[in-house]
Coordinates of N, CA and C in Angstrom, one line a residue:
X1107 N 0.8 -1.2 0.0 CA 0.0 0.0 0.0 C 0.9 1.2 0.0
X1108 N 0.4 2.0 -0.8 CA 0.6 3.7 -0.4 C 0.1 4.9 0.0
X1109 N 0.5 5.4 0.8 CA 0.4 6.8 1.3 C 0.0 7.3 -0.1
X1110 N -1.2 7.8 -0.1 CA -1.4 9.1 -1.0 C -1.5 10.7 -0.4
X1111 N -2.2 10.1 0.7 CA -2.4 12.1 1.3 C -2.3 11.5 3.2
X1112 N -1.8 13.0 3.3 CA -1.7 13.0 5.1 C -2.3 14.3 5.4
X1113 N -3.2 14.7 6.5 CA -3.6 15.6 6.3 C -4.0 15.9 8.3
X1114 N -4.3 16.8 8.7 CA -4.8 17.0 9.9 C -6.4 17.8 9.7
X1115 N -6.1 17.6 8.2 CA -7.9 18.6 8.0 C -8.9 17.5 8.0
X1116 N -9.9 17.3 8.9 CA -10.6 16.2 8.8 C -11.7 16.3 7.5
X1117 N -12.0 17.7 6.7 CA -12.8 17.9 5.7 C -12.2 17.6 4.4
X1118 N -10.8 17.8 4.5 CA -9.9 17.5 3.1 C -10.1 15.9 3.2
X1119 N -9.9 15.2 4.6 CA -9.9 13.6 4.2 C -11.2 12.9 4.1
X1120 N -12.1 13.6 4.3 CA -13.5 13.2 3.6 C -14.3 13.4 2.2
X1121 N -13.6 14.9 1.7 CA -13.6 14.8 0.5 C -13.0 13.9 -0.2
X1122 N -11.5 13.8 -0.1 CA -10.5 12.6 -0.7 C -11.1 11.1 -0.9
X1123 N -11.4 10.9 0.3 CA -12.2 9.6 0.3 C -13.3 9.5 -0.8
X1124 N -14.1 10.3 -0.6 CA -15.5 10.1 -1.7 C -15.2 10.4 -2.9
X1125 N -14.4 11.0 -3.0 CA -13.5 11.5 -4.8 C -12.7 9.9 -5.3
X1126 N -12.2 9.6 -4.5 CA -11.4 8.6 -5.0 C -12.1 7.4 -4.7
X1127 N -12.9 7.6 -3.8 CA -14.3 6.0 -3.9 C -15.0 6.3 -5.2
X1128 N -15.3 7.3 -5.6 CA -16.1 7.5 -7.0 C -15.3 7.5 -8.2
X1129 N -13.6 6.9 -8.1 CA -13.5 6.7 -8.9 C -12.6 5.8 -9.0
X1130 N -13.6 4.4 -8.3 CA -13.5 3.0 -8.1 C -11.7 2.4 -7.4
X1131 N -11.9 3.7 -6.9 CA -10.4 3.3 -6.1 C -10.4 3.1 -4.5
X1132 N -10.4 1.8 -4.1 CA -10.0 1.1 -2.7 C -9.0 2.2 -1.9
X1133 N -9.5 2.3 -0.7 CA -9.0 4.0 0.1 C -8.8 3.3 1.5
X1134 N -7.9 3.0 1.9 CA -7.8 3.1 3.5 C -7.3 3.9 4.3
X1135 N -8.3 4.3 5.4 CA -7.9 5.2 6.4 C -7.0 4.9 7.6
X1136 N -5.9 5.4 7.9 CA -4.9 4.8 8.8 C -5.0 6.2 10.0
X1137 N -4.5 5.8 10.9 CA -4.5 6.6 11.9 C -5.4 7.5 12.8
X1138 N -7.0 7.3 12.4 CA -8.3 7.4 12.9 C -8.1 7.3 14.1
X1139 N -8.0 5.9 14.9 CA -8.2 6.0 16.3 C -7.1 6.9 17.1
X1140 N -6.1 6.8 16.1 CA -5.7 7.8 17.1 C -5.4 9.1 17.2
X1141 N -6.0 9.6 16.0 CA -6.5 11.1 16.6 C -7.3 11.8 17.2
X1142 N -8.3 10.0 17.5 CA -9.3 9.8 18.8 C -9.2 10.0 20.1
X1143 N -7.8 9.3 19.9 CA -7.2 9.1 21.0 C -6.3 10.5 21.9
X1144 N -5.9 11.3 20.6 CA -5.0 12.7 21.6 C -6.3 13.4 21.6
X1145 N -7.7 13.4 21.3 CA -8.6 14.4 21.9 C -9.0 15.1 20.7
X1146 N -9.3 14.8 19.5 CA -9.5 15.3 18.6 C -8.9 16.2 18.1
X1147 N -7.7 16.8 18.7 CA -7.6 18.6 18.5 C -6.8 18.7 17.4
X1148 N -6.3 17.5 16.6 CA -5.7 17.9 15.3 C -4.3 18.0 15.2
X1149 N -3.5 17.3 15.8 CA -1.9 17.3 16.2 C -1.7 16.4 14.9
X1150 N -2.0 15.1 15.2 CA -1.7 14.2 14.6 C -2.4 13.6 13.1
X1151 N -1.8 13.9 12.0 CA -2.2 13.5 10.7 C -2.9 12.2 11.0
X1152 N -4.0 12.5 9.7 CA -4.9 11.0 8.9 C -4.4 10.7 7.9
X1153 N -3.6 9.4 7.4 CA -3.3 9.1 6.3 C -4.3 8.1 5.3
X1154 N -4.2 8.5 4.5 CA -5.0 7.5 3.4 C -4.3 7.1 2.3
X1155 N -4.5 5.4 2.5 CA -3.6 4.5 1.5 C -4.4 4.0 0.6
X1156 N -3.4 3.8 -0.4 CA -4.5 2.7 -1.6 C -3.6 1.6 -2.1
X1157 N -3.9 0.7 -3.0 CA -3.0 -0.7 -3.1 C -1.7 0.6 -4.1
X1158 N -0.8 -0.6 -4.1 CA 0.2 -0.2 -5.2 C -0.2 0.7 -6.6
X1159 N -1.0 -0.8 -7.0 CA -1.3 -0.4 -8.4 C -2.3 0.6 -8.6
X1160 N -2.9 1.4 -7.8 CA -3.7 2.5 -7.5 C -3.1 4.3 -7.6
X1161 N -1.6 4.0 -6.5 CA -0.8 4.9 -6.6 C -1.1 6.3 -7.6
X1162 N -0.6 6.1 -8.6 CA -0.3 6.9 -9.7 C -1.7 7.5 -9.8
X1163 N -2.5 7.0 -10.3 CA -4.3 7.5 -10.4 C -4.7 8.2 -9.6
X1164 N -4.6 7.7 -7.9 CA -5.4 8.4 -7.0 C -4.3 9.9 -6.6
X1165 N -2.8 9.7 -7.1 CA -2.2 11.2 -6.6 C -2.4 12.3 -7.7
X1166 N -3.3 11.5 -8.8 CA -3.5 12.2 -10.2 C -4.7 13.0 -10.1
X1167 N -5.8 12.1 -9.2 CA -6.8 12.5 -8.7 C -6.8 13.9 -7.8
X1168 N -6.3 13.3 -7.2 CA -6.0 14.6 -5.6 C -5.4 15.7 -6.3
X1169 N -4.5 15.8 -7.3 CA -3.7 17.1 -7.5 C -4.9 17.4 -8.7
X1170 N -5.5 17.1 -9.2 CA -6.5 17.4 -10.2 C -7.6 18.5 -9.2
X1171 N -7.9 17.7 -8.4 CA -8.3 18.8 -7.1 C -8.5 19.5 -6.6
X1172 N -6.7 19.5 -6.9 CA -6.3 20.6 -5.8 C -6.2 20.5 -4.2
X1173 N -6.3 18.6 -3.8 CA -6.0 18.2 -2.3 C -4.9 17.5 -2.1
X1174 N -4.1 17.5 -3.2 CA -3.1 16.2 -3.5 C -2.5 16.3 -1.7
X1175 N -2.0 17.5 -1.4 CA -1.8 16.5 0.6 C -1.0 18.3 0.8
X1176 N -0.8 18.3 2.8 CA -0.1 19.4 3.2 C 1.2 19.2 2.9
X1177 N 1.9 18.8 1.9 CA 2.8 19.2 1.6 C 4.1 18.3 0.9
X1178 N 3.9 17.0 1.2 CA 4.6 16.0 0.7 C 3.4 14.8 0.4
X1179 N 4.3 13.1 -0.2 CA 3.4 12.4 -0.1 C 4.6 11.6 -0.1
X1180 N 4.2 10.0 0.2 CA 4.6 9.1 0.2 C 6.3 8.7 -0.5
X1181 N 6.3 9.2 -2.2 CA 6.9 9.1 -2.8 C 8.2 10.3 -2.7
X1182 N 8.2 11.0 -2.0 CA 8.9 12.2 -1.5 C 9.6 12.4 -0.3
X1183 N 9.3 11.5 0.3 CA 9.8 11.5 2.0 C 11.5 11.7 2.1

């Protein structure tokens, strides 16, 4: 799997999601509980992965957008 976007905006990772479910691409949400867990207040990034072979499309998606991520992605680190 890949990191496509990291975000602390909870509105950018809900958009992301339903953009890239609508366009039949598998999206997992990583790190949910525990930004449950420090109190909601938004310290700690939500990442959203997709398989490999997804990669390319869904970072093609996001920057089409204009959500591609705050500032890096996966492939950039």
């Amino acid at each position: 799997m890949k990191e496509v976007l990291r975000t602390t905006d909870p509105t950018k990772i809900a958009y992301a999601l339903v953009m890239l479910q609508g366009e039949d691409i598998d999206v997992f949400q990583m790190d949910v509980h525990m930004s449950i867990l420090e109190g909601s207040v938004g310290l700690l990034p939500r990442r959203l992965m997709v398989a490999d072979r997804d990669a390319d499309r869904a970072l093609r998606v996001l920057r089409d957008l204009g959500i591609a991520d705050d500032g890096w992605h996966a492939g950039e680190a």
